[in-house]
CSV table of C-alpha atoms and ligand atoms in Angstrom, one decimal:
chain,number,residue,atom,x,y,z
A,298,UNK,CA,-14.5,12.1,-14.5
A,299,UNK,CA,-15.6,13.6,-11.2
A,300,UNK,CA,-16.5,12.3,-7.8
A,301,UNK,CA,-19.1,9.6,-8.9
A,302,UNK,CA,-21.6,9.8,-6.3
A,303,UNK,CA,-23.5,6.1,-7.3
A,304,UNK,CA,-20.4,4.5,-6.1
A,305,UNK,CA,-18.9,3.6,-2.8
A,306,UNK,CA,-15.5,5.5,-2.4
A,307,UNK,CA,-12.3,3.4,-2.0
A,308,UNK,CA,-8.6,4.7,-1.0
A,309,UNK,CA,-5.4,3.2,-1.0
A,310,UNK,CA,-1.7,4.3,-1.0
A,311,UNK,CA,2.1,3.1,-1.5
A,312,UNK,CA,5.0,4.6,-0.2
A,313,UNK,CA,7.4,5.7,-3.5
A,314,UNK,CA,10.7,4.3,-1.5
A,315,UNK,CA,12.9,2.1,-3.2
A,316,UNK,CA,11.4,-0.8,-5.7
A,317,UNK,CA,8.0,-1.9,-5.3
A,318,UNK,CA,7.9,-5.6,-4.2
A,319,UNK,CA,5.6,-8.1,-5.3
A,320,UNK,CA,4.7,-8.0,-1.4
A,321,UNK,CA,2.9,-4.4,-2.4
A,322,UNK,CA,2.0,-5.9,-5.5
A,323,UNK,CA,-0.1,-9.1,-4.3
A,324,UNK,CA,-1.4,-7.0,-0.9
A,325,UNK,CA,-2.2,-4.0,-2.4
A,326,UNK,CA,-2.0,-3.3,-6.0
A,327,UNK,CA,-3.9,-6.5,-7.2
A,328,UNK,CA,-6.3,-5.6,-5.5
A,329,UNK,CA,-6.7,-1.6,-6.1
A,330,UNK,CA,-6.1,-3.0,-10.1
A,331,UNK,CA,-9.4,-5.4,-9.2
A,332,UNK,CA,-11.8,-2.9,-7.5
A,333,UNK,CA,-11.2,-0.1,-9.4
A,334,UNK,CA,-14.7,-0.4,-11.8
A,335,UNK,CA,-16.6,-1.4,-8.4
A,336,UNK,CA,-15.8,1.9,-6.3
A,337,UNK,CA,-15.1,5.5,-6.7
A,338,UNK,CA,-11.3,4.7,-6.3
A,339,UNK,CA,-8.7,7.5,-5.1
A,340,UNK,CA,-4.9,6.1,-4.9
A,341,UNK,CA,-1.7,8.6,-4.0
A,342,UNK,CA,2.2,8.1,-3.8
A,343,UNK,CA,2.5,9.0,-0.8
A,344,UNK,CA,5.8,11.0,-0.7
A,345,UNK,CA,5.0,12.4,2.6
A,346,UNK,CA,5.0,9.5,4.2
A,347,UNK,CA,8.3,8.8,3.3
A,348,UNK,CA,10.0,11.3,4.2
A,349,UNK,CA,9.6,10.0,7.8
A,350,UNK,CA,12.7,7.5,7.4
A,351,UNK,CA,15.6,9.5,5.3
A,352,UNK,CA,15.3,9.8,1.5
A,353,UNK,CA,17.9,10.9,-1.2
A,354,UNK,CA,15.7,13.4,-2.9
A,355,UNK,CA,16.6,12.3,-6.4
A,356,UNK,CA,15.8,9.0,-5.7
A,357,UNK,CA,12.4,9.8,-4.0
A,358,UNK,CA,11.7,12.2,-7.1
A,359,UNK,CA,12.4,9.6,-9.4
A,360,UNK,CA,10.7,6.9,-7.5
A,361,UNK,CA,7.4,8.9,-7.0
A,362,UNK,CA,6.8,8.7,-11.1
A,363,UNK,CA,8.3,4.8,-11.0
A,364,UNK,CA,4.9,4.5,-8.6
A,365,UNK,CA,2.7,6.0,-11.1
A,366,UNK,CA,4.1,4.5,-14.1
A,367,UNK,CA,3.9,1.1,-12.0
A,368,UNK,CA,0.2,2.0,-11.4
A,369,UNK,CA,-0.6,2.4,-14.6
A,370,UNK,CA,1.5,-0.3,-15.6
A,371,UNK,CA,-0.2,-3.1,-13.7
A,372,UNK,CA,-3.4,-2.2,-15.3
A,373,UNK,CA,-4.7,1.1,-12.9
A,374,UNK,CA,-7.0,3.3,-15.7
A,375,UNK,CA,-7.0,7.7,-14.5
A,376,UNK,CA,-9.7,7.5,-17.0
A,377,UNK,CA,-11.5,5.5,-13.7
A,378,UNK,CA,-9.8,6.5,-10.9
A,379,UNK,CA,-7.7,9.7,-9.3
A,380,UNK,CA,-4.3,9.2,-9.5
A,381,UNK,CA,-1.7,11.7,-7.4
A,382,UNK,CA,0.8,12.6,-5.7
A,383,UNK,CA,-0.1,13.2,-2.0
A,384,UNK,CA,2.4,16.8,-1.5
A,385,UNK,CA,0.2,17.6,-4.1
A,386,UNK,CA,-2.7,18.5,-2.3
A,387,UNK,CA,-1.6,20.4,1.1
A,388,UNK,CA,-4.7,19.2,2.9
A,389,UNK,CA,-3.2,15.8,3.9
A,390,UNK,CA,-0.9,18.0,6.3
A,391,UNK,CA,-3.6,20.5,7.3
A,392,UNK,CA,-5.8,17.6,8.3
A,393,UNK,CA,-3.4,15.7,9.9
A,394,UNK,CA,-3.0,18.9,12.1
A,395,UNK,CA,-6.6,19.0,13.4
A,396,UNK,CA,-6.4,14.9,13.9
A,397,UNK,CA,-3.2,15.0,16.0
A,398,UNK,CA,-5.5,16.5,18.3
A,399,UNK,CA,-7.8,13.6,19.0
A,400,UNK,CA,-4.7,11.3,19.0
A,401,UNK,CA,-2.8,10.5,22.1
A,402,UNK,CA,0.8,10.0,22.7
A,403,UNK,CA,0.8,6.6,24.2
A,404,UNK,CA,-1.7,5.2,21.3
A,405,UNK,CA,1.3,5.9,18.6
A,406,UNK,CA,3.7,4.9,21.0
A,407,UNK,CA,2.3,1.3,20.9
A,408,UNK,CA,2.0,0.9,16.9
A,409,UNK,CA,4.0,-1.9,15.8
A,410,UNK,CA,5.1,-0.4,12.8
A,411,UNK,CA,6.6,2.7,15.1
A,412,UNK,CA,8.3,0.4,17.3
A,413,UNK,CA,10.1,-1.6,14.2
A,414,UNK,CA,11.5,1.3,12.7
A,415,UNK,CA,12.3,3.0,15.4
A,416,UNK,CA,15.0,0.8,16.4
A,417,UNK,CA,15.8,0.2,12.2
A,418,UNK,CA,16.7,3.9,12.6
A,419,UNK,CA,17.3,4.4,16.1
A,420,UNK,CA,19.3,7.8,14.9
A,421,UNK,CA,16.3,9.1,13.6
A,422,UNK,CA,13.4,8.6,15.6
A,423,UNK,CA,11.7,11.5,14.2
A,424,UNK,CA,8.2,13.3,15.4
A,425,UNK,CA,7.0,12.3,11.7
A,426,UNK,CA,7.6,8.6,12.4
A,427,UNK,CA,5.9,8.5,15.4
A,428,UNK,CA,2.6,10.9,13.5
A,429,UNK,CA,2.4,8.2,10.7
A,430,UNK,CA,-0.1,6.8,11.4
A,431,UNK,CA,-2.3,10.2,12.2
A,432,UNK,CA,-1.1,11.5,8.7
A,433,UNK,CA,-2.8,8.1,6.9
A,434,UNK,CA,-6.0,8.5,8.9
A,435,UNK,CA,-6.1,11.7,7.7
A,436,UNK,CA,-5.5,10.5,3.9
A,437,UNK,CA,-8.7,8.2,4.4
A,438,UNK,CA,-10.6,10.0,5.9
A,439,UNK,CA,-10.0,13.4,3.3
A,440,UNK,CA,-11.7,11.2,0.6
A,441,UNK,CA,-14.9,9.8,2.7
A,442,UNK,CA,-13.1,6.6,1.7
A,443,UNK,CA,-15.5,3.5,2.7
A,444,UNK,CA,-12.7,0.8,2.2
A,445,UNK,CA,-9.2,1.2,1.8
A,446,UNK,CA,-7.1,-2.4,0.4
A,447,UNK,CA,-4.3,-2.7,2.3
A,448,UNK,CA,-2.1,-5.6,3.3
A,449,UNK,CA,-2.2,-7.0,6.5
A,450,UNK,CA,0.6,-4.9,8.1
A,451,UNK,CA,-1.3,-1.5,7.4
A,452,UNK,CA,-4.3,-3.4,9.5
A,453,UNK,CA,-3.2,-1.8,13.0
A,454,UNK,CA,-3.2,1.8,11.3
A,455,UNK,CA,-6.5,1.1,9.9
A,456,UNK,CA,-7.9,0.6,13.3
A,457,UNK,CA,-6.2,3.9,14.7
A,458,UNK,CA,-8.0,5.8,11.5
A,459,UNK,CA,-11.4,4.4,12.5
A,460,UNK,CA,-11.0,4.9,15.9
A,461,UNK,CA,-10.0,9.0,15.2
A,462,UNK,CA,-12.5,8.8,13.1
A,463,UNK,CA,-15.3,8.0,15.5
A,464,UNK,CA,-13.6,10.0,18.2
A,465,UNK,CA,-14.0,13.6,15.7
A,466,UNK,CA,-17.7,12.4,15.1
A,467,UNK,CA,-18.8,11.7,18.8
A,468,UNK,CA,-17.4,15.4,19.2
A,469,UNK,CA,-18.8,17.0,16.5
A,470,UNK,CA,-21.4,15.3,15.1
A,471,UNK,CA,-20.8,12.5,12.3
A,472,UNK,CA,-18.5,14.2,9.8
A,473,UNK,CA,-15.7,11.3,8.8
A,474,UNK,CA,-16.8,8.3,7.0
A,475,UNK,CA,-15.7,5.2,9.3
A,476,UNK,CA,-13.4,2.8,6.8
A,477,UNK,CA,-13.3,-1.0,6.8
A,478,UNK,CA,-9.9,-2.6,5.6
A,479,UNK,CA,-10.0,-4.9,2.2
A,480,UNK,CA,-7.4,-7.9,3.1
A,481,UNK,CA,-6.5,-9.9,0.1
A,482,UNK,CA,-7.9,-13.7,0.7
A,483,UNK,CA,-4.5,-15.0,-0.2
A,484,UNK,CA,-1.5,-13.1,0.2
A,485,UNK,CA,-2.6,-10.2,2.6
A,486,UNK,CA,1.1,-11.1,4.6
A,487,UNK,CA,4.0,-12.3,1.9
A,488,UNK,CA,6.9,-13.3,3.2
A,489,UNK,CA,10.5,-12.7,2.7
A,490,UNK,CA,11.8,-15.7,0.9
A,491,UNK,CA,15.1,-16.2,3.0
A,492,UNK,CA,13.1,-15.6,6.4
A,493,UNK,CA,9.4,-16.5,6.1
A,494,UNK,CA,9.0,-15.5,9.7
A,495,UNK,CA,9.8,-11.8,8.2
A,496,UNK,CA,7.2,-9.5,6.2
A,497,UNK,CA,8.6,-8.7,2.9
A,498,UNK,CA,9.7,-5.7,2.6
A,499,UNK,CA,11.0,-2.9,0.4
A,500,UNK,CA,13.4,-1.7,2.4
A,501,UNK,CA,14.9,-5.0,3.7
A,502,UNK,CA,19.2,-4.9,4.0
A,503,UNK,CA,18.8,-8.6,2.4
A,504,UNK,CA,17.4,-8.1,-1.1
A,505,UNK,CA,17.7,-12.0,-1.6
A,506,UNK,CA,14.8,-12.8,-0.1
A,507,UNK,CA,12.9,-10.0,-1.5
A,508,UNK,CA,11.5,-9.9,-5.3
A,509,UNK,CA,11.5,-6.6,-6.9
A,510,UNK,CA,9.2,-5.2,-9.3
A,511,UNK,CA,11.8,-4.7,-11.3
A,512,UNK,CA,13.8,-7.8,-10.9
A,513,UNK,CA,15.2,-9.4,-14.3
A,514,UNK,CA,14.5,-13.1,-14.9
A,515,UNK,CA,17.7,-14.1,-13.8
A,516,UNK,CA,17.1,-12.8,-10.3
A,517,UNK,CA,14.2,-14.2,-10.1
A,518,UNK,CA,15.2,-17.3,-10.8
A,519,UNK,CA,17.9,-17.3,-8.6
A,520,UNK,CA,16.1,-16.0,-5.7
A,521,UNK,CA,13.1,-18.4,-5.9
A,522,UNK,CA,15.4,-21.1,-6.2
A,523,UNK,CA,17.3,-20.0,-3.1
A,524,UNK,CA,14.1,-20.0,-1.3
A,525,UNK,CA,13.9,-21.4,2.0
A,526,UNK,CA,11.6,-24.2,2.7
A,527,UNK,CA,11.5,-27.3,5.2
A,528,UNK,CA,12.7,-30.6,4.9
A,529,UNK,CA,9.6,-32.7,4.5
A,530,UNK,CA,9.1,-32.6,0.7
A,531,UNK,CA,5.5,-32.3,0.6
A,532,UNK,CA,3.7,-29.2,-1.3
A,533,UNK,CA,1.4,-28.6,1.1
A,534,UNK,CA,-0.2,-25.5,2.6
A,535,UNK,CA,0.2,-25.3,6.1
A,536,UNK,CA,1.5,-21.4,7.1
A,537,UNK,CA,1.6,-22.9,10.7
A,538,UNK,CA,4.3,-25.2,10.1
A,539,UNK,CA,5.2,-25.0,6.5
A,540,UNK,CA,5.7,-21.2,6.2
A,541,UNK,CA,8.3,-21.1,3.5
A,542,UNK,CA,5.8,-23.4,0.8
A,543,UNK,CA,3.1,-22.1,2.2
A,544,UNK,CA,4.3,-18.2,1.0
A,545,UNK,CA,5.7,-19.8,-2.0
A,546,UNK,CA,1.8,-21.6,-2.8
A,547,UNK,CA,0.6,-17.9,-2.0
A,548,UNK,CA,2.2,-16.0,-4.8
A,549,UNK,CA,2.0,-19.1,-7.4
A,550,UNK,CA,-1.9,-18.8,-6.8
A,551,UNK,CA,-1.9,-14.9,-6.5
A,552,UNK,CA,0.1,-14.9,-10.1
A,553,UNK,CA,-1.6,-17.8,-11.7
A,554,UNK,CA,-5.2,-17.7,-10.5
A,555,UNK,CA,-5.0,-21.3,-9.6
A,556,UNK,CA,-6.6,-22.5,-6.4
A,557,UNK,CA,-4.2,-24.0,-3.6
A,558,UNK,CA,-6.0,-26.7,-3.9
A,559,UNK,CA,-5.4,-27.3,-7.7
A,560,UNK,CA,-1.8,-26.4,-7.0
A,561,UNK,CA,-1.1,-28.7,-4.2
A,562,UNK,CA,-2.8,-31.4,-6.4
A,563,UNK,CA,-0.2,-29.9,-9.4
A,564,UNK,CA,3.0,-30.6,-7.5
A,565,UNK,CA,1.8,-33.6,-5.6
A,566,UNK,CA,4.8,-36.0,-5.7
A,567,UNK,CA,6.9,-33.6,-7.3
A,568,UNK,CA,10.1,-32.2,-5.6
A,569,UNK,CA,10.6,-28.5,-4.1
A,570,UNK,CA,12.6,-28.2,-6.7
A,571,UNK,CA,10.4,-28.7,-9.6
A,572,UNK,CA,8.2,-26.4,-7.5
A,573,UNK,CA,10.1,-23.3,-7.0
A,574,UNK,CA,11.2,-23.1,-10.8
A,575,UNK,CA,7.2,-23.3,-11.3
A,576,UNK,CA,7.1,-20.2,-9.5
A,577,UNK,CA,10.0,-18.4,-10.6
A,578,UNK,CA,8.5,-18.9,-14.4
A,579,UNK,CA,5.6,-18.1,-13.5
A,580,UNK,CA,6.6,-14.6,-11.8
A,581,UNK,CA,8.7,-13.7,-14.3
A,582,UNK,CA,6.8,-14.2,-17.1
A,583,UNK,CA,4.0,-11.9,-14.8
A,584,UNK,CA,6.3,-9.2,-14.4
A,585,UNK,CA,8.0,-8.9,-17.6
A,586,UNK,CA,5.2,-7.4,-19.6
A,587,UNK,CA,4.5,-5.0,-16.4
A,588,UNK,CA,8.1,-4.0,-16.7
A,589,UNK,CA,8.3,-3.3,-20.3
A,590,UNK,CA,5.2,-1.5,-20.1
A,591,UNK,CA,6.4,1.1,-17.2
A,592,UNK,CA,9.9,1.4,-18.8
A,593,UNK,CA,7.8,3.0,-22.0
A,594,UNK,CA,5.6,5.3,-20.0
A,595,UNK,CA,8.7,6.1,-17.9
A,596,UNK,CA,9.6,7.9,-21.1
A,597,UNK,CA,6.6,9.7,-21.6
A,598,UNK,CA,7.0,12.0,-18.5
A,599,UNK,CA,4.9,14.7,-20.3
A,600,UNK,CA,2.1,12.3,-20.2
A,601,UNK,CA,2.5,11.1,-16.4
A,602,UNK,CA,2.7,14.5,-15.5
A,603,UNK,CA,-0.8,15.0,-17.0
A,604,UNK,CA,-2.0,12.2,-15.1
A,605,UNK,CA,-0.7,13.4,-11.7
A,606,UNK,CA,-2.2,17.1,-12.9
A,607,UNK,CA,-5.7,15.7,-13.7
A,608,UNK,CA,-5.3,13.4,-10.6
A,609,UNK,CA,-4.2,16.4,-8.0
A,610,UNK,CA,-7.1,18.8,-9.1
A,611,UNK,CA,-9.4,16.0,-8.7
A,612,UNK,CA,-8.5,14.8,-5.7
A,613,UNK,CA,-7.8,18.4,-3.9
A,614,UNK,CA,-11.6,19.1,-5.0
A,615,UNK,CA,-12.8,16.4,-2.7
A,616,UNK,CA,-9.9,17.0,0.0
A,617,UNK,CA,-10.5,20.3,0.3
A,618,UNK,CA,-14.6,20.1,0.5
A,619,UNK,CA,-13.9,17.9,3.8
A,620,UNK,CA,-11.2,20.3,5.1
A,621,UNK,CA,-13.3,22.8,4.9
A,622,UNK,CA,-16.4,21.0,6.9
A,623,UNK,CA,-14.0,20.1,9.6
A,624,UNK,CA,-12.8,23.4,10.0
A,625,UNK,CA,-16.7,24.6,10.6
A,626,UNK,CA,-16.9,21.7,12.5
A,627,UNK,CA,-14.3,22.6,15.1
A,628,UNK,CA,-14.1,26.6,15.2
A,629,UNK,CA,-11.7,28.0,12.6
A,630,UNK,CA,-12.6,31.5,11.7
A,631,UNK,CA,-13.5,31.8,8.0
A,632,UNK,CA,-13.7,34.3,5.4
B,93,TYM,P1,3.7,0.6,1.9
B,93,TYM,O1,4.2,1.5,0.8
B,93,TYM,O2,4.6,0.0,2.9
B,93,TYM,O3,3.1,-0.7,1.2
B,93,TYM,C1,2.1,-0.5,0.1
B,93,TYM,C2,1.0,-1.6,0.2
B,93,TYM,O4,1.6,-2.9,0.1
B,93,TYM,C3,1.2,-3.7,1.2
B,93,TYM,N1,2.4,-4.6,1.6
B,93,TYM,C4,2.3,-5.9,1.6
B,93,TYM,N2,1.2,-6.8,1.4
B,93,TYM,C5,1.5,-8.1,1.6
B,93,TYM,N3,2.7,-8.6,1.9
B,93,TYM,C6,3.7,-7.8,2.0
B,93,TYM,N4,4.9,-8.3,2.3
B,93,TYM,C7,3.6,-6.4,1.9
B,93,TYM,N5,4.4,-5.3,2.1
B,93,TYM,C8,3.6,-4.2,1.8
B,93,TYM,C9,0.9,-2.7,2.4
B,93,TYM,O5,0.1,-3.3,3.3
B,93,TYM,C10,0.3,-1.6,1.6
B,93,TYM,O6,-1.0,-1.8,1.4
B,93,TYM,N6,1.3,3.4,5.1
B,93,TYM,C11,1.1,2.8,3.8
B,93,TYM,C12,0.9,3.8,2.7
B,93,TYM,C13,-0.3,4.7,2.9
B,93,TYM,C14,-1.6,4.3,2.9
B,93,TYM,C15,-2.3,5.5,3.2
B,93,TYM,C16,-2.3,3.1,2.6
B,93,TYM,C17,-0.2,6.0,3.2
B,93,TYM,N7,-1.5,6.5,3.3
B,93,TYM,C18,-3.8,5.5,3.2
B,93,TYM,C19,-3.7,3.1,2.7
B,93,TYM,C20,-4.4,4.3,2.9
B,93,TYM,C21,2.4,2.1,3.5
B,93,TYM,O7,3.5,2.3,4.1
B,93,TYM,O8,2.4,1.2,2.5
């Protein structure tokens, strides 16, 4: 397959560190799984990404072909779209060089995402943490992506890419494709089941109010069930004031395909109780299949190394095309 021109060109990525949560799963993979006959669709692991907090570089190898077989697992076909590692193709870096230059200090300096983990890791507030964001525009914006579907979180990073993005093109003439965000309807924000105030996240120190992936039934179970909710009984969507059953009524639907409506209306008079095993079944008979399935490709690594081959050479072929204009573009000599 090569770059289909018919089609309008999507992007996404996930960072290979620790377990994937259903968090990436209902923000972002559902929907790259959902939109990948409609677009052109390029997704990476990005890896460089990140190293910008510390890795254990086992664990980041190993995790980086966990990603793909996770991929392909929840139902992403290379036969339709490219598939890669993002080290794989050195443009990423070369790009983000150029980029930094039409970035400023104090706009990285205010991303939320920078503040947060810069005081998680206050002993490594690193130049890389800080050029995050300037490194993903320049993943976007490498594949002439039109929409990238990302969960709410990335939003803020999206707008920094479109604003580079128009920046480089009032300069130079229109070169970048300007991106719009795809936010899932439902779900673009789940919560961490403990604290539904918090995002959840991969990399949370409390994995009890996170659901891995990779989570057995009995955790699941167990975590659901420890959920925290509010004391008013009623299954009701209302993220105002009922955050906890409102996340809850999020990935029931997401997993299910049910409406909130016809959910609400399923629990009505029934007890939280009653409710959260609902869910708990109901994600762990989701996920077990999607396990199995990437525990038997793990053990092909001969195959997902094809798949990350086919996917690299792809994806530098379109990478390094737009390198190459912007290099024209701004003045680099070339041979
Ligand atoms: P990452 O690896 O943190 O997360 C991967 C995807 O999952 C979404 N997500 C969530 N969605 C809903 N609820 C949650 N609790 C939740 N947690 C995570 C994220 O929004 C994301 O879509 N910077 C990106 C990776 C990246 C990228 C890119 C994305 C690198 N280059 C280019 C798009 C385009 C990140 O850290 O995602």
């Amino acid at each position: 397959m090569e770059e289909n021109l018919a089609k309008k060109r999507l992007y996404s990525a996930v960072q290979p560190t620790n377990a994937l949560t259903i968090g990436n799963y209902i923000g972002a993979i559902n929907n790259m799984v959902a939109l990948q006959d409609e677009y052109d669709c390029t997704y990476a692991i990005a890896n460089m990404h990140a190293i910008t907090v510390r890795q254990q570089p086992a664990q980041l190898r190993a995790n980086t072909l966990s990603v793909l077989a996770l991929y392909l697992a929840c139902g992403l076909d290379p036969q339709k779209c490219t598939l890669y590692v993002q080290s794989h193709v050195p443009c990423h870096a070369e790009l983000a060089w150029v980029l930094n230059t039409f970035t400023y200090v104090g706009e990285m300096e205010r991303m939320t995402q920078f503040k947060d983990k810069s005081a998680k890791h206050a002993d490594n507030i690193n130049m890389g943490l800080m050029d995050y964001p300037v490194l993903m525009a320049a993943d976007i914006l490498l594949y002439k992506a039109d929409v990238v579907p990302v969960g709410i979180d990335q939003r803020q990073h999206l707008e920094i890419c479109r604003d580079i993005a128009v920046r480089f093109n009032n300069v130079y003439s229109p070169t970048f494709t300007v991106p719009e965000g795809i936010y899932p309807k439902v779900g673009a924000k789940i919560a961490d089941l403990s604290d539904p105030a918090k995002k959840m996240s991969k990399s949370s120190e409390n994995p009890a109010g996170t659901i891995f992936m990779n989570d057995g039934r009995d955790a699941i179970i167990k975590k659901f069930r420890r959920a925290v909710t509010d004391s008013d009984g009623e299954v009701r969507y209302d993220p105002e004031n009922k955050p906890g059953i409102s996340n809850l009524l999020s990935i029931y639907t997401v997993f299910t395909g049910k409406s909130v409506a016809q959910a609400e209306a399923e629990f009505a008079g029934r007890g939280y109780g009653d409710f959260k095993s609902a869910v708990a079944e109901t994600v762990a008979d989701a996920l077990a299949p999607v396990q199995a399935e990437q525990a038997r490709l793990l053990a092909d690594k001969g195959y997902l190394d094809s798949v990350l081959a086919e996917g690299a050479r792809r994806a530098y072929k379109t990478a390094s095309s737009t390198l190459a204009k912007v290099y024209r573009k701004i003045g680099f000599y070339q041979l």
